[in-house]
Amino acid sequence: MASGVVGGGGTLSEAYSSAKKILLRARDGIERLERFESASLVDSSDLTSSVKRDITEVQSLCASMDGLWRSISVKSQRDLWRRKTEQVGEEAEYLNKSLEKYMWRNQRKMNEAKERADLLNRGSGEGAHILQIFDDEAQAMNSVKNSKRLLEDSFSSGVAILAKYAEQRDRLKRAQRKALDVLNTVGLSNSVLRLIERRNRVDTWIKYAGMIATIVILYLFIKWTR
């Protein structure tokens, strides 16, 4: 592979060959770790340590190779070994990041499992207290929704009542006009007409008072239920 390389090319070739073999072993180890990730009870600490040692060894070989290829006098061969060394270093860095991501995910999963176990073990302690708080908040939210629905129904009923009053008022006005027309037709006296008008005004005030009382009752009910 490194025939014709001056200044220890054989050593460079051996370092490169060893680095590639270790990279394959480290890549296989990471693939095994990722397969183990779905299993809850698998202890992967030994394999993780082994992969970490392999990556560290490759990085150390890359450092040695970096010093060796710089001593090659032929530019074409020097450039070739520079690219090979950089490639090995990039592969080692990629595997190292993959290992760190796996370790982070595994640590997070262990922490979550520990937290769940702590909550279950506390029973009626803090964990149960937290669950009770959530239950209370859910009940409070349901109560607010029910109150809101009750207020909306009450408001709709009030609007319907007021509309009914308005409709009745219009009918009474039409009836009054017809009655006055009939009375005028039969020639009743002005005193009788004034008496009827006063009675109409009293009836009107009674209707308005009833409408105002209904509105006040609805307002007080809504304010009390908030």
PDB file of C-alpha atoms in Angstrom:
ATOM      1  CA  MET A   1       0.000   0.000   0.000  1.00  0.00           C
ATOM      2  CA  ALA A   2       2.758   2.407   0.930  1.00  0.00           C
ATOM      3  CA  SER A   3       5.569   1.128  -1.317  1.00  0.00           C
ATOM      4  CA  GLY A   4       7.941   3.933  -2.205  1.00  0.00           C
ATOM      5  CA  VAL A   5       7.010   6.047   0.768  1.00  0.00           C
ATOM      6  CA  VAL A   6      10.081   7.607   2.305  1.00  0.00           C
ATOM      7  CA  GLY A   7      10.611   8.090   5.996  1.00  0.00           C
ATOM      8  CA  GLY A   8       8.750   5.292   7.645  1.00  0.00           C
ATOM      9  CA  GLY A   9       6.035   4.589   5.086  1.00  0.00           C
ATOM     10  CA  GLY A  10       5.756   1.030   6.340  1.00  0.00           C
ATOM     11  CA  THR A  11       4.920   2.305   9.811  1.00  0.00           C
ATOM     12  CA  LEU A  12       2.328   4.635   8.294  1.00  0.00           C
ATOM     13  CA  SER A  13       0.735   1.774   6.372  1.00  0.00           C
ATOM     14  CA  GLU A  14       0.596  -0.357   9.508  1.00  0.00           C
ATOM     15  CA  ALA A  15      -0.955   2.478  11.519  1.00  0.00           C
ATOM     16  CA  TYR A  16      -3.560   3.049   8.807  1.00  0.00           C
ATOM     17  CA  SER A  17      -4.407  -0.650   8.594  1.00  0.00           C
ATOM     18  CA  SER A  18      -4.756  -0.917  12.387  1.00  0.00           C
ATOM     19  CA  ALA A  19      -6.938   2.214  12.511  1.00  0.00           C
ATOM     20  CA  LYS A  20      -9.300   0.836   9.857  1.00  0.00           C
ATOM     21  CA  LYS A  21      -9.678  -2.479  11.703  1.00  0.00           C
ATOM     22  CA  ILE A  22     -10.410  -0.706  14.984  1.00  0.00           C
ATOM     23  CA  LEU A  23     -12.928   1.576  13.243  1.00  0.00           C
ATOM     24  CA  LEU A  24     -14.806  -1.467  11.968  1.00  0.00           C
ATOM     25  CA  ARG A  25     -14.884  -2.933  15.477  1.00  0.00           C
ATOM     26  CA  ALA A  26     -16.075   0.363  16.967  1.00  0.00           C
ATOM     27  CA  ARG A  27     -18.782   0.765  14.314  1.00  0.00           C
ATOM     28  CA  ASP A  28     -20.014  -2.753  15.010  1.00  0.00           C
ATOM     29  CA  GLY A  29     -20.057  -1.984  18.734  1.00  0.00           C
ATOM     30  CA  ILE A  30     -22.181   1.146  18.243  1.00  0.00           C
ATOM     31  CA  GLU A  31     -24.628  -0.801  16.068  1.00  0.00           C
ATOM     32  CA  ARG A  32     -24.969  -3.366  18.844  1.00  0.00           C
ATOM     33  CA  LEU A  33     -25.539  -0.612  21.394  1.00  0.00           C
ATOM     34  CA  GLU A  34     -28.297   0.892  19.265  1.00  0.00           C
ATOM     35  CA  ARG A  35     -29.954  -2.534  19.017  1.00  0.00           C
ATOM     36  CA  PHE A  36     -29.734  -2.895  22.783  1.00  0.00           C
ATOM     37  CA  GLU A  37     -31.337   0.523  23.227  1.00  0.00           C
ATOM     38  CA  SER A  38     -34.848  -0.880  22.872  1.00  0.00           C
ATOM     39  CA  ALA A  39     -34.193  -3.445  25.628  1.00  0.00           C
ATOM     40  CA  SER A  40     -34.802  -2.107  29.116  1.00  0.00           C
ATOM     41  CA  LEU A  41     -32.777  -4.589  31.160  1.00  0.00           C
ATOM     42  CA  VAL A  42     -29.591  -4.908  29.078  1.00  0.00           C
ATOM     43  CA  ASP A  43     -26.405  -3.709  30.803  1.00  0.00           C
ATOM     44  CA  SER A  44     -24.364  -2.077  28.032  1.00  0.00           C
ATOM     45  CA  SER A  45     -21.754  -0.385  30.214  1.00  0.00           C
ATOM     46  CA  ASP A  46     -18.958  -2.820  29.280  1.00  0.00           C
ATOM     47  CA  LEU A  47     -19.630  -2.523  25.550  1.00  0.00           C
ATOM     48  CA  THR A  48     -19.826   1.258  25.836  1.00  0.00           C
ATOM     49  CA  SER A  49     -16.442   1.381  27.543  1.00  0.00           C
ATOM     50  CA  SER A  50     -14.940  -0.930  24.905  1.00  0.00           C
ATOM     51  CA  VAL A  51     -16.209   1.248  22.029  1.00  0.00           C
ATOM     52  CA  LYS A  52     -14.915   4.371  23.776  1.00  0.00           C
ATOM     53  CA  ARG A  53     -11.451   2.781  24.114  1.00  0.00           C
ATOM     54  CA  ASP A  54     -11.430   1.815  20.417  1.00  0.00           C
ATOM     55  CA  ILE A  55     -12.304   5.369  19.339  1.00  0.00           C
ATOM     56  CA  THR A  56      -9.622   6.800  21.602  1.00  0.00           C
ATOM     57  CA  GLU A  57      -7.071   4.389  20.121  1.00  0.00           C
ATOM     58  CA  VAL A  58      -7.999   5.399  16.565  1.00  0.00           C
ATOM     59  CA  GLN A  59      -7.652   9.056  17.475  1.00  0.00           C
ATOM     60  CA  SER A  60      -4.212   8.322  18.910  1.00  0.00           C
ATOM     61  CA  LEU A  61      -3.230   6.511  15.690  1.00  0.00           C
ATOM     62  CA  CYS A  62      -4.460   9.484  13.669  1.00  0.00           C
ATOM     63  CA  ALA A  63      -2.161  11.746  15.658  1.00  0.00           C
ATOM     64  CA  SER A  64       0.779   9.471  14.895  1.00  0.00           C
ATOM     65  CA  MET A  65      -0.180   9.223  11.208  1.00  0.00           C
ATOM     66  CA  ASP A  66      -0.444  13.000  10.994  1.00  0.00           C
ATOM     67  CA  GLY A  67       3.188  13.316  12.025  1.00  0.00           C
ATOM     68  CA  LEU A  68       4.310  10.552   9.661  1.00  0.00           C
ATOM     69  CA  TRP A  69       2.702  11.735   6.426  1.00  0.00           C
ATOM     70  CA  ARG A  70       4.209  15.187   6.877  1.00  0.00           C
ATOM     71  CA  SER A  71       7.685  13.644   6.649  1.00  0.00           C
ATOM     72  CA  ILE A  72       7.065  12.130   3.187  1.00  0.00           C
ATOM     73  CA  SER A  73       9.108  13.958   0.565  1.00  0.00           C
ATOM     74  CA  VAL A  74       7.055  13.044  -2.524  1.00  0.00           C
ATOM     75  CA  LYS A  75       4.154  15.483  -2.758  1.00  0.00           C
ATOM     76  CA  SER A  76       1.684  13.135  -4.491  1.00  0.00           C
ATOM     77  CA  GLN A  77       2.190  10.449  -1.844  1.00  0.00           C
ATOM     78  CA  ARG A  78       2.162  13.023   0.935  1.00  0.00           C
ATOM     79  CA  ASP A  79      -1.210  14.335  -0.300  1.00  0.00           C
ATOM     80  CA  LEU A  80      -2.567  10.794  -0.585  1.00  0.00           C
ATOM     81  CA  TRP A  81      -1.666   9.944   3.010  1.00  0.00           C
ATOM     82  CA  ARG A  82      -2.957  13.289   4.239  1.00  0.00           C
ATOM     83  CA  ARG A  83      -6.387  12.499   2.753  1.00  0.00           C
ATOM     84  CA  LYS A  84      -6.355   8.989   4.194  1.00  0.00           C
ATOM     85  CA  THR A  85      -5.414  10.295   7.643  1.00  0.00           C
ATOM     86  CA  GLU A  86      -8.143  12.940   7.492  1.00  0.00           C
ATOM     87  CA  GLN A  87     -10.669  10.311   6.428  1.00  0.00           C
ATOM     88  CA  VAL A  88      -9.790   8.080   9.375  1.00  0.00           C
ATOM     89  CA  GLY A  89     -10.004  11.054  11.720  1.00  0.00           C
ATOM     90  CA  GLU A  90     -13.411  12.062  10.376  1.00  0.00           C
ATOM     91  CA  GLU A  91     -14.742   8.515  10.779  1.00  0.00           C
ATOM     92  CA  ALA A  92     -13.440   8.395  14.335  1.00  0.00           C
ATOM     93  CA  GLU A  93     -15.085  11.756  15.117  1.00  0.00           C
ATOM     94  CA  TYR A  94     -18.400  10.588  13.627  1.00  0.00           C
ATOM     95  CA  LEU A  95     -18.360   7.397  15.704  1.00  0.00           C
ATOM     96  CA  ASN A  96     -17.447   9.375  18.799  1.00  0.00           C
ATOM     97  CA  LYS A  97     -20.456  11.682  18.318  1.00  0.00           C
ATOM     98  CA  SER A  98     -22.717   8.670  17.731  1.00  0.00           C
ATOM     99  CA  LEU A  99     -21.453   7.131  20.962  1.00  0.00           C
ATOM    100  CA  GLU A 100     -22.013  10.356  22.889  1.00  0.00           C
ATOM    101  CA  LYS A 101     -25.591  10.605  21.571  1.00  0.00           C
ATOM    102  CA  TYR A 102     -26.255   7.017  22.602  1.00  0.00           C
ATOM    103  CA  MET A 103     -24.816   7.617  26.069  1.00  0.00           C
ATOM    104  CA  TRP A 104     -26.952  10.758  26.442  1.00  0.00           C
ATOM    105  CA  ARG A 105     -30.133   8.930  25.396  1.00  0.00           C
ATOM    106  CA  ASN A 106     -29.324   6.013  27.663  1.00  0.00           C
ATOM    107  CA  GLN A 107     -28.657   8.298  30.637  1.00  0.00           C
ATOM    108  CA  ARG A 108     -31.911  10.159  30.026  1.00  0.00           C
ATOM    109  CA  LYS A 109     -33.832   6.879  29.861  1.00  0.00           C
ATOM    110  CA  MET A 110     -32.248   5.731  33.123  1.00  0.00           C
ATOM    111  CA  ASN A 111     -33.138   9.038  34.811  1.00  0.00           C
ATOM    112  CA  GLU A 112     -36.746   8.791  33.635  1.00  0.00           C
ATOM    113  CA  ALA A 113     -36.991   5.213  34.880  1.00  0.00           C
ATOM    114  CA  LYS A 114     -35.581   6.265  38.260  1.00  0.00           C
ATOM    115  CA  GLU A 115     -38.060   9.144  38.520  1.00  0.00           C
ATOM    116  CA  ARG A 116     -40.981   6.840  37.725  1.00  0.00           C
ATOM    117  CA  ALA A 117     -39.779   4.338  40.314  1.00  0.00           C
ATOM    118  CA  ASP A 118     -39.443   7.090  42.919  1.00  0.00           C
ATOM    119  CA  LEU A 119     -42.986   8.262  42.245  1.00  0.00           C
ATOM    120  CA  LEU A 120     -44.370   4.752  42.551  1.00  0.00           C
ATOM    121  CA  ASN A 121     -42.385   4.000  45.709  1.00  0.00           C
ATOM    122  CA  ARG A 122     -43.572   7.128  47.461  1.00  0.00           C
ATOM    123  CA  GLY A 123     -47.123   5.804  47.389  1.00  0.00           C
ATOM    124  CA  SER A 124     -49.109   8.202  49.534  1.00  0.00           C
ATOM    125  CA  GLY A 125     -46.208  10.611  49.789  1.00  0.00           C
ATOM    126  CA  GLU A 126     -45.152  13.386  47.462  1.00  0.00           C
ATOM    127  CA  GLY A 127     -45.945  11.459  44.283  1.00  0.00           C
ATOM    128  CA  ALA A 128     -49.514  10.801  45.372  1.00  0.00           C
ATOM    129  CA  HIS A 129     -49.786  14.437  46.475  1.00  0.00           C
ATOM    130  CA  ILE A 130     -48.752  15.606  43.002  1.00  0.00           C
ATOM    131  CA  LEU A 131     -51.292  13.295  41.395  1.00  0.00           C
ATOM    132  CA  GLN A 132     -53.945  14.642  43.771  1.00  0.00           C
ATOM    133  CA  ILE A 133     -53.073  18.194  42.708  1.00  0.00           C
ATOM    134  CA  PHE A 134     -53.551  17.226  39.072  1.00  0.00           C
ATOM    135  CA  ASP A 135     -56.908  15.634  39.923  1.00  0.00           C
ATOM    136  CA  ASP A 136     -58.020  18.755  41.810  1.00  0.00           C
ATOM    137  CA  GLU A 137     -57.031  20.973  38.906  1.00  0.00           C
ATOM    138  CA  ALA A 138     -58.955  18.760  36.477  1.00  0.00           C
ATOM    139  CA  GLN A 139     -62.040  18.934  38.693  1.00  0.00           C
ATOM    140  CA  ALA A 140     -61.712  22.703  38.956  1.00  0.00           C
ATOM    141  CA  MET A 141     -61.521  23.005  35.184  1.00  0.00           C
ATOM    142  CA  ASN A 142     -64.654  20.868  34.811  1.00  0.00           C
ATOM    143  CA  SER A 143     -66.445  23.036  37.370  1.00  0.00           C
ATOM    144  CA  VAL A 144     -65.497  26.192  35.470  1.00  0.00           C
ATOM    145  CA  LYS A 145     -66.780  24.674  32.219  1.00  0.00           C
ATOM    146  CA  ASN A 146     -70.077  23.706  33.883  1.00  0.00           C
ATOM    147  CA  SER A 147     -70.481  27.184  35.386  1.00  0.00           C
ATOM    148  CA  LYS A 148     -69.764  28.793  32.033  1.00  0.00           C
ATOM    149  CA  ARG A 149     -72.351  26.582  30.340  1.00  0.00           C
ATOM    150  CA  LEU A 150     -74.905  27.436  33.057  1.00  0.00           C
ATOM    151  CA  LEU A 151     -74.262  31.163  32.606  1.00  0.00           C
ATOM    152  CA  GLU A 152     -74.660  30.877  28.849  1.00  0.00           C
ATOM    153  CA  ASP A 153     -77.972  29.038  29.297  1.00  0.00           C
ATOM    154  CA  SER A 154     -79.179  31.649  31.807  1.00  0.00           C
ATOM    155  CA  PHE A 155     -78.210  34.494  29.499  1.00  0.00           C
ATOM    156  CA  SER A 156     -80.040  32.842  26.578  1.00  0.00           C
ATOM    157  CA  SER A 157     -83.130  32.404  28.763  1.00  0.00           C
ATOM    158  CA  GLY A 158     -82.994  36.069  29.818  1.00  0.00           C
ATOM    159  CA  VAL A 159     -82.732  37.218  26.226  1.00  0.00           C
ATOM    160  CA  ALA A 160     -85.712  35.039  25.279  1.00  0.00           C
ATOM    161  CA  ILE A 161     -87.766  36.479  28.169  1.00  0.00           C
ATOM    162  CA  LEU A 162     -86.979  40.055  27.160  1.00  0.00           C
ATOM    163  CA  ALA A 163     -87.870  39.290  23.553  1.00  0.00           C
ATOM    164  CA  LYS A 164     -91.164  37.818  24.740  1.00  0.00           C
ATOM    165  CA  TYR A 165     -91.881  40.967  26.777  1.00  0.00           C
ATOM    166  CA  ALA A 166     -91.180  43.118  23.734  1.00  0.00           C
ATOM    167  CA  GLU A 167     -93.511  41.000  21.621  1.00  0.00           C
ATOM    168  CA  GLN A 168     -96.260  41.220  24.259  1.00  0.00           C
ATOM    169  CA  ARG A 169     -95.756  44.995  24.510  1.00  0.00           C
ATOM    170  CA  ASP A 170     -96.263  45.375  20.773  1.00  0.00           C
ATOM    171  CA  ARG A 171     -99.426  43.287  20.901  1.00  0.00           C
ATOM    172  CA  LEU A 172    -100.760  45.380  23.823  1.00  0.00           C
ATOM    173  CA  LYS A 173    -100.060  48.600  21.947  1.00  0.00           C
ATOM    174  CA  ARG A 174    -101.969  47.341  18.922  1.00  0.00           C
ATOM    175  CA  ALA A 175    -104.846  46.248  21.149  1.00  0.00           C
ATOM    176  CA  GLN A 176    -104.885  49.630  22.875  1.00  0.00           C
ATOM    177  CA  ARG A 177    -104.983  51.477  19.594  1.00  0.00           C
ATOM    178  CA  LYS A 178    -107.876  49.336  18.427  1.00  0.00           C
ATOM    179  CA  ALA A 179    -109.710  49.891  21.736  1.00  0.00           C
ATOM    180  CA  LEU A 180    -109.218  53.662  21.511  1.00  0.00           C
ATOM    181  CA  ASP A 181    -110.463  53.623  17.968  1.00  0.00           C
ATOM    182  CA  VAL A 182    -113.582  51.716  19.071  1.00  0.00           C
ATOM    183  CA  LEU A 183    -114.134  54.066  22.006  1.00  0.00           C
ATOM    184  CA  ASN A 184    -113.753  57.118  19.818  1.00  0.00           C
ATOM    185  CA  THR A 185    -116.186  55.568  17.373  1.00  0.00           C
ATOM    186  CA  VAL A 186    -118.920  55.075  20.020  1.00  0.00           C
ATOM    187  CA  GLY A 187    -118.331  58.622  21.323  1.00  0.00           C
ATOM    188  CA  LEU A 188    -117.088  58.122  24.894  1.00  0.00           C
ATOM    189  CA  SER A 189    -116.247  61.219  26.896  1.00  0.00           C
ATOM    190  CA  ASN A 190    -112.740  62.703  27.224  1.00  0.00           C
ATOM    191  CA  SER A 191    -112.657  61.825  30.941  1.00  0.00           C
ATOM    192  CA  VAL A 192    -113.108  58.163  30.189  1.00  0.00           C
ATOM    193  CA  LEU A 193    -110.383  58.339  27.553  1.00  0.00           C
ATOM    194  CA  ARG A 194    -107.971  60.016  29.986  1.00  0.00           C
ATOM    195  CA  LEU A 195    -108.726  57.313  32.563  1.00  0.00           C
ATOM    196  CA  ILE A 196    -107.925  54.640  30.032  1.00  0.00           C
ATOM    197  CA  GLU A 197    -104.676  56.397  29.051  1.00  0.00           C
ATOM    198  CA  ARG A 198    -103.597  56.650  32.709  1.00  0.00           C
ATOM    199  CA  ARG A 199    -104.298  52.952  33.108  1.00  0.00           C
ATOM    200  CA  ASN A 200    -102.230  52.265  30.008  1.00  0.00           C
ATOM    201  CA  ARG A 201     -99.311  54.298  31.399  1.00  0.00           C
ATOM    202  CA  VAL A 202     -99.477  52.373  34.666  1.00  0.00           C
ATOM    203  CA  ASP A 203     -99.464  49.083  32.755  1.00  0.00           C
ATOM    204  CA  THR A 204     -96.477  50.304  30.750  1.00  0.00           C
ATOM    205  CA  TRP A 205     -94.507  51.178  33.897  1.00  0.00           C
ATOM    206  CA  ILE A 206     -95.360  47.782  35.329  1.00  0.00           C
ATOM    207  CA  LYS A 207     -93.965  46.082  32.209  1.00  0.00           C
ATOM    208  CA  TYR A 208     -90.787  48.174  32.276  1.00  0.00           C
ATOM    209  CA  ALA A 209     -90.316  47.491  35.995  1.00  0.00           C
ATOM    210  CA  GLY A 210     -90.674  43.764  35.306  1.00  0.00           C
ATOM    211  CA  MET A 211     -88.075  43.923  32.530  1.00  0.00           C
ATOM    212  CA  ILE A 212     -85.622  45.880  34.720  1.00  0.00           C
ATOM    213  CA  ALA A 213     -86.116  43.446  37.601  1.00  0.00           C
ATOM    214  CA  THR A 214     -85.406  40.509  35.276  1.00  0.00           C
ATOM    215  CA  ILE A 215     -82.180  42.127  34.050  1.00  0.00           C
ATOM    216  CA  VAL A 216     -81.042  42.906  37.623  1.00  0.00           C
ATOM    217  CA  ILE A 217     -81.748  39.313  38.735  1.00  0.00           C
ATOM    218  CA  LEU A 218     -79.743  37.924  35.780  1.00  0.00           C
ATOM    219  CA  TYR A 219     -76.834  40.297  36.521  1.00  0.00           C
ATOM    220  CA  LEU A 220     -76.754  39.335  40.209  1.00  0.00           C
ATOM    221  CA  PHE A 221     -76.938  35.623  39.315  1.00  0.00           C
ATOM    222  CA  ILE A 222     -74.043  35.902  36.848  1.00  0.00           C
ATOM    223  CA  LYS A 223     -71.956  37.906  39.342  1.00  0.00           C
ATOM    224  CA  TRP A 224     -72.671  35.390  42.128  1.00  0.00           C
ATOM    225  CA  THR A 225     -71.682  32.380  40.007  1.00  0.00           C
ATOM    226  CA  ARG A 226     -68.270  33.801  38.971  1.00  0.00           C
TER     227      ARG A 226
END
